[in-house]
PDB file of N, CA and C in Angstrom:
ATOM      1  N   MET I 500      -6.883  25.046   7.651  1.00  0.00           N
ATOM      2  CA  MET I 500      -5.412  26.033   7.931  1.00  0.00           C
ATOM      3  C   MET I 500      -4.753  25.832   5.790  1.00  0.00           C
ATOM      4  N   THR I 501      -3.799  25.801   5.430  1.00  0.00           N
ATOM      5  CA  THR I 501      -2.968  26.257   5.002  1.00  0.00           C
ATOM      6  C   THR I 501      -1.480  26.314   4.993  1.00  0.00           C
ATOM      7  N   THR I 502      -0.723  25.700   4.269  1.00  0.00           N
ATOM      8  CA  THR I 502      -0.017  26.432   3.832  1.00  0.00           C
ATOM      9  C   THR I 502       1.490  26.257   2.327  1.00  0.00           C
ATOM     10  N   ASN I 503       1.712  27.802   2.377  1.00  0.00           N
ATOM     11  CA  ASN I 503       2.356  27.884   1.250  1.00  0.00           C
ATOM     12  C   ASN I 503       3.086  27.173   0.433  1.00  0.00           C
ATOM     13  N   ILE I 504       2.986  27.063  -0.362  1.00  0.00           N
ATOM     14  CA  ILE I 504       4.045  26.198  -1.957  1.00  0.00           C
ATOM     15  C   ILE I 504       4.512  26.634  -2.281  1.00  0.00           C
ATOM     16  N   ASP I 505       5.331  28.233  -2.425  1.00  0.00           N
ATOM     17  CA  ASP I 505       5.927  29.272  -2.842  1.00  0.00           C
ATOM     18  C   ASP I 505       6.547  29.841  -1.860  1.00  0.00           C
ATOM     19  N   LEU I 506       7.886  31.123  -1.838  1.00  0.00           N
ATOM     20  CA  LEU I 506       7.249  32.055  -1.182  1.00  0.00           C
ATOM     21  C   LEU I 506       5.881  33.040  -2.371  1.00  0.00           C
ATOM     22  N   ASP I 507       6.012  32.999  -3.039  1.00  0.00           N
ATOM     23  CA  ASP I 507       4.605  34.335  -3.817  1.00  0.00           C
ATOM     24  C   ASP I 507       3.454  33.928  -3.450  1.00  0.00           C
ATOM     25  N   GLU I 508       3.213  32.813  -3.763  1.00  0.00           N
ATOM     26  CA  GLU I 508       1.620  32.852  -3.670  1.00  0.00           C
ATOM     27  C   GLU I 508       1.090  32.241  -2.519  1.00  0.00           C
ATOM     28  N   GLY I 509       0.409  32.555  -2.804  1.00  0.00           N
ATOM     29  CA  GLY I 509      -0.970  31.995  -1.640  1.00  0.00           C
ATOM     30  C   GLY I 509      -1.698  30.906  -0.864  1.00  0.00           C
ATOM     31  N   THR I 510      -1.770  30.390  -2.651  1.00  0.00           N
ATOM     32  CA  THR I 510      -2.890  29.531  -2.406  1.00  0.00           C
ATOM     33  C   THR I 510      -2.196  28.563  -2.727  1.00  0.00           C
ATOM     34  N   CYS I 511      -3.078  27.353  -2.443  1.00  0.00           N
ATOM     35  CA  CYS I 511      -2.473  26.215  -2.144  1.00  0.00           C
ATOM     36  C   CYS I 511      -3.175  25.189  -4.388  1.00  0.00           C
ATOM     37  N   SER I 512      -2.965  24.607  -4.293  1.00  0.00           N
ATOM     38  CA  SER I 512      -3.278  23.545  -6.094  1.00  0.00           C
ATOM     39  C   SER I 512      -1.861  23.036  -5.837  1.00  0.00           C
ATOM     40  N   LEU I 513      -2.633  21.841  -6.462  1.00  0.00           N
ATOM     41  CA  LEU I 513      -1.792  21.190  -7.175  1.00  0.00           C
ATOM     42  C   LEU I 513      -1.071  21.169  -8.284  1.00  0.00           C
ATOM     43  N   ASP I 514      -0.688  22.192  -9.613  1.00  0.00           N
ATOM     44  CA  ASP I 514      -0.527  22.696  -9.574  1.00  0.00           C
ATOM     45  C   ASP I 514       0.305  23.609  -9.841  1.00  0.00           C
ATOM     46  N   LEU I 515       0.418  24.021  -8.650  1.00  0.00           N
ATOM     47  CA  LEU I 515       1.246  25.570  -8.218  1.00  0.00           C
ATOM     48  C   LEU I 515       1.732  24.155  -7.352  1.00  0.00           C
ATOM     49  N   LEU I 516       2.046  23.420  -7.214  1.00  0.00           N
ATOM     50  CA  LEU I 516       2.926  22.452  -6.771  1.00  0.00           C
ATOM     51  C   LEU I 516       3.848  21.949  -7.406  1.00  0.00           C
ATOM     52  N   GLU I 517       3.142  21.864  -8.382  1.00  0.00           N
ATOM     53  CA  GLU I 517       3.319  20.762  -9.603  1.00  0.00           C
ATOM     54  C   GLU I 517       4.734  21.488 -10.244  1.00  0.00           C
ATOM     55  N   ALA I 518       4.459  23.089 -10.157  1.00  0.00           N
ATOM     56  CA  ALA I 518       5.926  23.973 -10.544  1.00  0.00           C
ATOM     57  C   ALA I 518       6.278  24.501  -9.900  1.00  0.00           C
ATOM     58  N   ALA I 519       6.726  24.481  -8.527  1.00  0.00           N
ATOM     59  CA  ALA I 519       7.418  24.072  -8.090  1.00  0.00           C
ATOM     60  C   ALA I 519       8.144  23.665  -7.324  1.00  0.00           C
ATOM     61  N   SER I 520       7.682  21.972  -7.673  1.00  0.00           N
ATOM     62  CA  SER I 520       8.225  21.225  -7.167  1.00  0.00           C
ATOM     63  C   SER I 520      10.285  21.860  -7.018  1.00  0.00           C
ATOM     64  N   GLY I 521      10.361  21.864  -8.720  1.00  0.00           N
ATOM     65  CA  GLY I 521      12.165  21.340  -8.519  1.00  0.00           C
ATOM     66  C   GLY I 521      12.761  23.287  -7.032  1.00  0.00           C
ATOM     67  N   ILE I 522      11.813  23.254  -6.164  1.00  0.00           N
ATOM     68  CA  ILE I 522      12.485  24.200  -5.926  1.00  0.00           C
ATOM     69  C   ILE I 522      12.513  23.451  -3.653  1.00  0.00           C
ATOM     70  N   PHE I 523      12.280  22.453  -4.478  1.00  0.00           N
ATOM     71  CA  PHE I 523      11.605  21.654  -3.685  1.00  0.00           C
ATOM     72  C   PHE I 523      13.928  20.452  -3.741  1.00  0.00           C
ATOM     73  N   GLY I 524      14.457  20.433  -5.523  1.00  0.00           N
ATOM     74  CA  GLY I 524      14.867  18.844  -5.832  1.00  0.00           C
ATOM     75  C   GLY I 524      14.327  17.726  -5.838  1.00  0.00           C
ATOM     76  N   LEU I 525      12.687  18.137  -6.444  1.00  0.00           N
ATOM     77  CA  LEU I 525      12.026  16.999  -7.232  1.00  0.00           C
ATOM     78  C   LEU I 525      11.912  17.329  -8.589  1.00  0.00           C
ATOM     79  N   MET I 526      12.304  16.633  -8.767  1.00  0.00           N
ATOM     80  CA  MET I 526      11.924  16.322 -10.458  1.00  0.00           C
ATOM     81  C   MET I 526      10.481  15.737 -10.571  1.00  0.00           C
ATOM     82  N   LEU I 527       9.628  16.599 -11.945  1.00  0.00           N
ATOM     83  CA  LEU I 527       7.986  15.901 -11.513  1.00  0.00           C
ATOM     84  C   LEU I 527       7.731  15.087 -11.749  1.00  0.00           C
ATOM     85  N   VAL I 528       8.570  14.046 -11.926  1.00  0.00           N
ATOM     86  CA  VAL I 528       8.259  13.034 -12.014  1.00  0.00           C
ATOM     87  C   VAL I 528       8.034  12.218 -10.307  1.00  0.00           C
ATOM     88  N   GLN I 529       8.912  12.894  -9.576  1.00  0.00           N
ATOM     89  CA  GLN I 529       9.002  12.288  -8.325  1.00  0.00           C
ATOM     90  C   GLN I 529       8.141  12.981  -7.637  1.00  0.00           C
ATOM     91  N   ALA I 530       8.254  14.311  -7.822  1.00  0.00           N
ATOM     92  CA  ALA I 530       6.360  14.853  -6.629  1.00  0.00           C
ATOM     93  C   ALA I 530       5.356  14.114  -7.480  1.00  0.00           C
ATOM     94  N   ARG I 531       4.986  14.372  -8.234  1.00  0.00           N
ATOM     95  CA  ARG I 531       3.489  13.691  -8.506  1.00  0.00           C
ATOM     96  C   ARG I 531       2.970  12.302  -8.284  1.00  0.00           C
ATOM     97  N   ALA I 532       4.685  10.953  -7.722  1.00  0.00           N
ATOM     98  CA  ALA I 532       4.767  10.045  -7.384  1.00  0.00           C
ATOM     99  C   ALA I 532       3.900   9.996  -5.623  1.00  0.00           C
ATOM    100  N   ILE I 533       5.033  11.813  -4.874  1.00  0.00           N
ATOM    101  CA  ILE I 533       4.695  11.770  -3.720  1.00  0.00           C
ATOM    102  C   ILE I 533       3.404  11.846  -3.310  1.00  0.00           C
ATOM    103  N   VAL I 534       3.253  12.915  -4.653  1.00  0.00           N
ATOM    104  CA  VAL I 534       1.477  13.706  -4.328  1.00  0.00           C
ATOM    105  C   VAL I 534       0.305  11.986  -3.995  1.00  0.00           C
ATOM    106  N   LYS I 535       0.734  11.232  -4.993  1.00  0.00           N
ATOM    107  CA  LYS I 535      -0.208   9.735  -5.849  1.00  0.00           C
ATOM    108  C   LYS I 535      -0.053   9.838  -4.298  1.00  0.00           C
ATOM    109  N   GLU I 536       1.294   9.434  -3.656  1.00  0.00           N
ATOM    110  CA  GLU I 536       1.605   8.586  -2.475  1.00  0.00           C
ATOM    111  C   GLU I 536       0.715   8.728  -1.868  1.00  0.00           C
ATOM    112  N   VAL I 537       0.732  10.064  -0.936  1.00  0.00           N
ATOM    113  CA  VAL I 537      -0.739  10.371  -0.517  1.00  0.00           C
ATOM    114  C   VAL I 537      -1.844  10.385  -0.466  1.00  0.00           C
ATOM    115  N   ALA I 538      -2.223  10.688  -1.377  1.00  0.00           N
ATOM    116  CA  ALA I 538      -3.581  10.965  -1.214  1.00  0.00           C
ATOM    117  C   ALA I 538      -4.452   9.602  -1.462  1.00  0.00           C
ATOM    118  N   THR I 539      -4.039   8.660  -2.627  1.00  0.00           N
ATOM    119  CA  THR I 539      -2.939   6.513  -2.109  1.00  0.00           C
ATOM    120  C   THR I 539      -4.358   6.840  -0.630  1.00  0.00           C
ATOM    121  N   VAL I 540      -3.081   7.093   0.675  1.00  0.00           N
ATOM    122  CA  VAL I 540      -2.439   7.251   1.574  1.00  0.00           C
ATOM    123  C   VAL I 540      -3.847   7.510   2.238  1.00  0.00           C
ATOM    124  N   THR I 541      -4.127   8.217   2.246  1.00  0.00           N
ATOM    125  CA  THR I 541      -5.409   9.078   2.943  1.00  0.00           C
ATOM    126  C   THR I 541      -7.128   9.649   2.409  1.00  0.00           C
ATOM    127  N   THR I 542      -7.376   8.363   0.986  1.00  0.00           N
ATOM    128  CA  THR I 542      -8.531   7.662   0.955  1.00  0.00           C
ATOM    129  C   THR I 542      -9.163   6.510   2.201  1.00  0.00           C
ATOM    130  N   THR I 543      -8.553   6.173   3.716  1.00  0.00           N
ATOM    131  CA  THR I 543      -9.086   5.820   4.127  1.00  0.00           C
ATOM    132  C   THR I 543      -9.177   6.979   5.596  1.00  0.00           C
ATOM    133  N   TRP I 544      -9.334   8.509   5.707  1.00  0.00           N
ATOM    134  CA  TRP I 544      -9.311   9.535   6.280  1.00  0.00           C
ATOM    135  C   TRP I 544     -10.096   9.147   6.701  1.00  0.00           C
ATOM    136  N   ARG I 545     -11.512   9.074   6.606  1.00  0.00           N
ATOM    137  CA  ARG I 545     -13.088   8.810   6.999  1.00  0.00           C
ATOM    138  C   ARG I 545     -13.039   8.108   8.341  1.00  0.00           C
ATOM    139  N   ASP I 546     -12.133   6.765   7.566  1.00  0.00           N
ATOM    140  CA  ASP I 546     -12.379   5.175   9.256  1.00  0.00           C
ATOM    141  C   ASP I 546     -11.098   5.545   9.833  1.00  0.00           C
ATOM    142  N   THR I 547      -9.811   6.403   9.384  1.00  0.00           N
ATOM    143  CA  THR I 547      -9.349   6.130  11.062  1.00  0.00           C
ATOM    144  C   THR I 547      -9.436   7.227  11.552  1.00  0.00           C
ATOM    145  N   ALA I 548     -11.060   8.502  10.857  1.00  0.00           N
ATOM    146  CA  ALA I 548     -10.354   9.901  11.752  1.00  0.00           C
ATOM    147  C   ALA I 548     -11.672   9.017  12.725  1.00  0.00           C
ATOM    148  N   LYS I 549     -12.750   7.881  12.409  1.00  0.00           N
ATOM    149  CA  LYS I 549     -13.848   6.787  13.381  1.00  0.00           C
ATOM    150  C   LYS I 549     -12.593   5.942  14.209  1.00  0.00           C
ATOM    151  N   ALA I 550     -11.581   5.541  13.846  1.00  0.00           N
ATOM    152  CA  ALA I 550     -10.562   4.755  14.514  1.00  0.00           C
ATOM    153  C   ALA I 550     -10.304   5.118  16.419  1.00  0.00           C
ATOM    154  N   VAL I 551     -10.160   6.517  15.102  1.00  0.00           N
ATOM    155  CA  VAL I 551      -9.432   7.310  17.140  1.00  0.00           C
ATOM    156  C   VAL I 551     -10.316   8.190  17.487  1.00  0.00           C
ATOM    157  N   GLY I 552     -11.611   7.926  17.365  1.00  0.00           N
ATOM    158  CA  GLY I 552     -12.680   7.918  18.282  1.00  0.00           C
ATOM    159  C   GLY I 552     -13.578  10.117  17.383  1.00  0.00           C
ATOM    160  N   ALA I 553     -13.525  10.198  16.829  1.00  0.00           N
ATOM    161  CA  ALA I 553     -13.340  11.733  16.222  1.00  0.00           C
ATOM    162  C   ALA I 553     -14.704  11.004  16.025  1.00  0.00           C
ATOM    163  N   ARG I 554     -15.579  12.487  16.338  1.00  0.00           N
ATOM    164  CA  ARG I 554     -17.543  11.963  15.975  1.00  0.00           C
ATOM    165  C   ARG I 554     -17.843  12.990  14.439  1.00  0.00           C
ATOM    166  N   SER I 555     -18.984  12.246  14.158  1.00  0.00           N
ATOM    167  CA  SER I 555     -18.868  12.941  12.884  1.00  0.00           C
ATOM    168  C   SER I 555     -19.338  14.434  12.656  1.00  0.00           C
ATOM    169  N   ALA I 556     -19.905  14.896  12.767  1.00  0.00           N
ATOM    170  CA  ALA I 556     -18.919  16.228  13.468  1.00  0.00           C
ATOM    171  C   ALA I 556     -18.520  16.904  13.093  1.00  0.00           C
ATOM    172  N   GLU I 557     -16.862  16.475  13.995  1.00  0.00           N
ATOM    173  CA  GLU I 557     -15.655  17.007  13.558  1.00  0.00           C
ATOM    174  C   GLU I 557     -14.850  15.830  12.089  1.00  0.00           C
ATOM    175  N   ILE I 558     -15.409  14.593  11.690  1.00  0.00           N
ATOM    176  CA  ILE I 558     -15.742  14.838  10.397  1.00  0.00           C
ATOM    177  C   ILE I 558     -16.253  15.678   9.005  1.00  0.00           C
ATOM    178  N   ASN I 559     -16.882  15.839  10.014  1.00  0.00           N
ATOM    179  CA  ASN I 559     -17.996  16.489   8.776  1.00  0.00           C
ATOM    180  C   ASN I 559     -17.358  17.724   8.665  1.00  0.00           C
ATOM    181  N   ARG I 560     -16.376  18.267   9.818  1.00  0.00           N
ATOM    182  CA  ARG I 560     -15.692  19.659   9.619  1.00  0.00           C
ATOM    183  C   ARG I 560     -14.291  19.669   8.984  1.00  0.00           C
ATOM    184  N   MET I 561     -13.528  18.314   9.091  1.00  0.00           N
ATOM    185  CA  MET I 561     -12.361  17.556   7.975  1.00  0.00           C
ATOM    186  C   MET I 561     -12.503  17.524   6.774  1.00  0.00           C
ATOM    187  N   ALA I 562     -13.536  17.369   5.840  1.00  0.00           N
ATOM    188  CA  ALA I 562     -13.806  17.087   5.016  1.00  0.00           C
ATOM    189  C   ALA I 562     -13.394  18.049   4.467  1.00  0.00           C
ATOM    190  N   SER I 563     -13.827  18.665   4.131  1.00  0.00           N
ATOM    191  CA  SER I 563     -13.027  20.184   2.973  1.00  0.00           C
ATOM    192  C   SER I 563     -11.545  19.901   2.904  1.00  0.00           C
ATOM    193  N   ALA I 564     -11.158  19.165   3.704  1.00  0.00           N
ATOM    194  CA  ALA I 564      -9.476  19.428   3.404  1.00  0.00           C
ATOM    195  C   ALA I 564      -8.880  17.802   2.924  1.00  0.00           C
ATOM    196  N   PHE I 565      -9.491  17.314   2.659  1.00  0.00           N
ATOM    197  CA  PHE I 565      -9.570  15.732   2.074  1.00  0.00           C
ATOM    198  C   PHE I 565     -10.508  16.047   0.545  1.00  0.00           C
ATOM    199  N   GLU I 566     -11.484  15.830   1.016  1.00  0.00           N
ATOM    200  CA  GLU I 566     -12.707  15.609  -0.761  1.00  0.00           C
ATOM    201  C   GLU I 566     -12.615  16.837  -1.263  1.00  0.00           C
ATOM    202  N   HIS I 567     -11.898  17.119  -2.231  1.00  0.00           N
ATOM    203  CA  HIS I 567     -11.740  18.221  -3.207  1.00  0.00           C
ATOM    204  C   HIS I 567     -11.457  18.068  -4.109  1.00  0.00           C
ATOM    205  N   ASP I 568     -11.196  19.137  -5.250  1.00  0.00           N
ATOM    206  CA  ASP I 568     -11.085  18.770  -6.590  1.00  0.00           C
ATOM    207  C   ASP I 568      -9.314  18.532  -6.617  1.00  0.00           C
ATOM    208  N   ASP I 569      -8.430  19.019  -6.530  1.00  0.00           N
ATOM    209  CA  ASP I 569      -7.154  18.823  -5.658  1.00  0.00           C
ATOM    210  C   ASP I 569      -6.683  17.202  -5.389  1.00  0.00           C
ATOM    211  N   PHE I 570      -7.593  16.518  -4.645  1.00  0.00           N
ATOM    212  CA  PHE I 570      -7.436  15.207  -4.091  1.00  0.00           C
ATOM    213  C   PHE I 570      -8.039  14.489  -5.104  1.00  0.00           C
ATOM    214  N   ARG I 571      -8.339  14.461  -5.829  1.00  0.00           N
ATOM    215  CA  ARG I 571      -9.765  13.810  -7.156  1.00  0.00           C
ATOM    216  C   ARG I 571      -7.791  13.822  -8.318  1.00  0.00           C
ATOM    217  N   GLN I 572      -7.973  14.607  -8.095  1.00  0.00           N
ATOM    218  CA  GLN I 572      -6.597  14.932  -9.913  1.00  0.00           C
ATOM    219  C   GLN I 572      -5.381  13.760  -8.945  1.00  0.00           C
ATOM    220  N   ALA I 573      -5.147  14.125  -8.539  1.00  0.00           N
ATOM    221  CA  ALA I 573      -4.016  12.957  -7.579  1.00  0.00           C
ATOM    222  C   ALA I 573      -4.186  12.178  -7.167  1.00  0.00           C
ATOM    223  N   LEU I 574      -5.358  11.379  -6.752  1.00  0.00           N
ATOM    224  CA  LEU I 574      -5.365  10.364  -7.161  1.00  0.00           C
ATOM    225  C   LEU I 574      -5.535   9.726  -8.365  1.00  0.00           C
ATOM    226  N   ALA I 575      -5.956  10.667  -9.484  1.00  0.00           N
ATOM    227  CA  ALA I 575      -5.605  10.086 -10.874  1.00  0.00           C
ATOM    228  C   ALA I 575      -4.387  10.120 -11.265  1.00  0.00           C
ATOM    229  N   LEU I 576      -3.096  11.103 -10.853  1.00  0.00           N
ATOM    230  CA  LEU I 576      -2.011  10.944 -11.284  1.00  0.00           C
ATOM    231  C   LEU I 576      -1.443   9.062 -11.635  1.00  0.00           C
TER     232      LEU I 576
END
């Protein structure tokens, strides 16, 4: 599943999100703070998935939505 960040580009990336932040009325520093907050909160996604009863196979299928280069870059902001 993906969600377009802007009207012209169908891929999702942290770089594109930063470039499009003004479209959403955010200064770059605000957008980065939100991205870091979301990334920080989602670091425990595996534990949360287990806690709500997701099986290992389901968790492994979800991993690519959370564990990728943009996520690591977001945590480093």
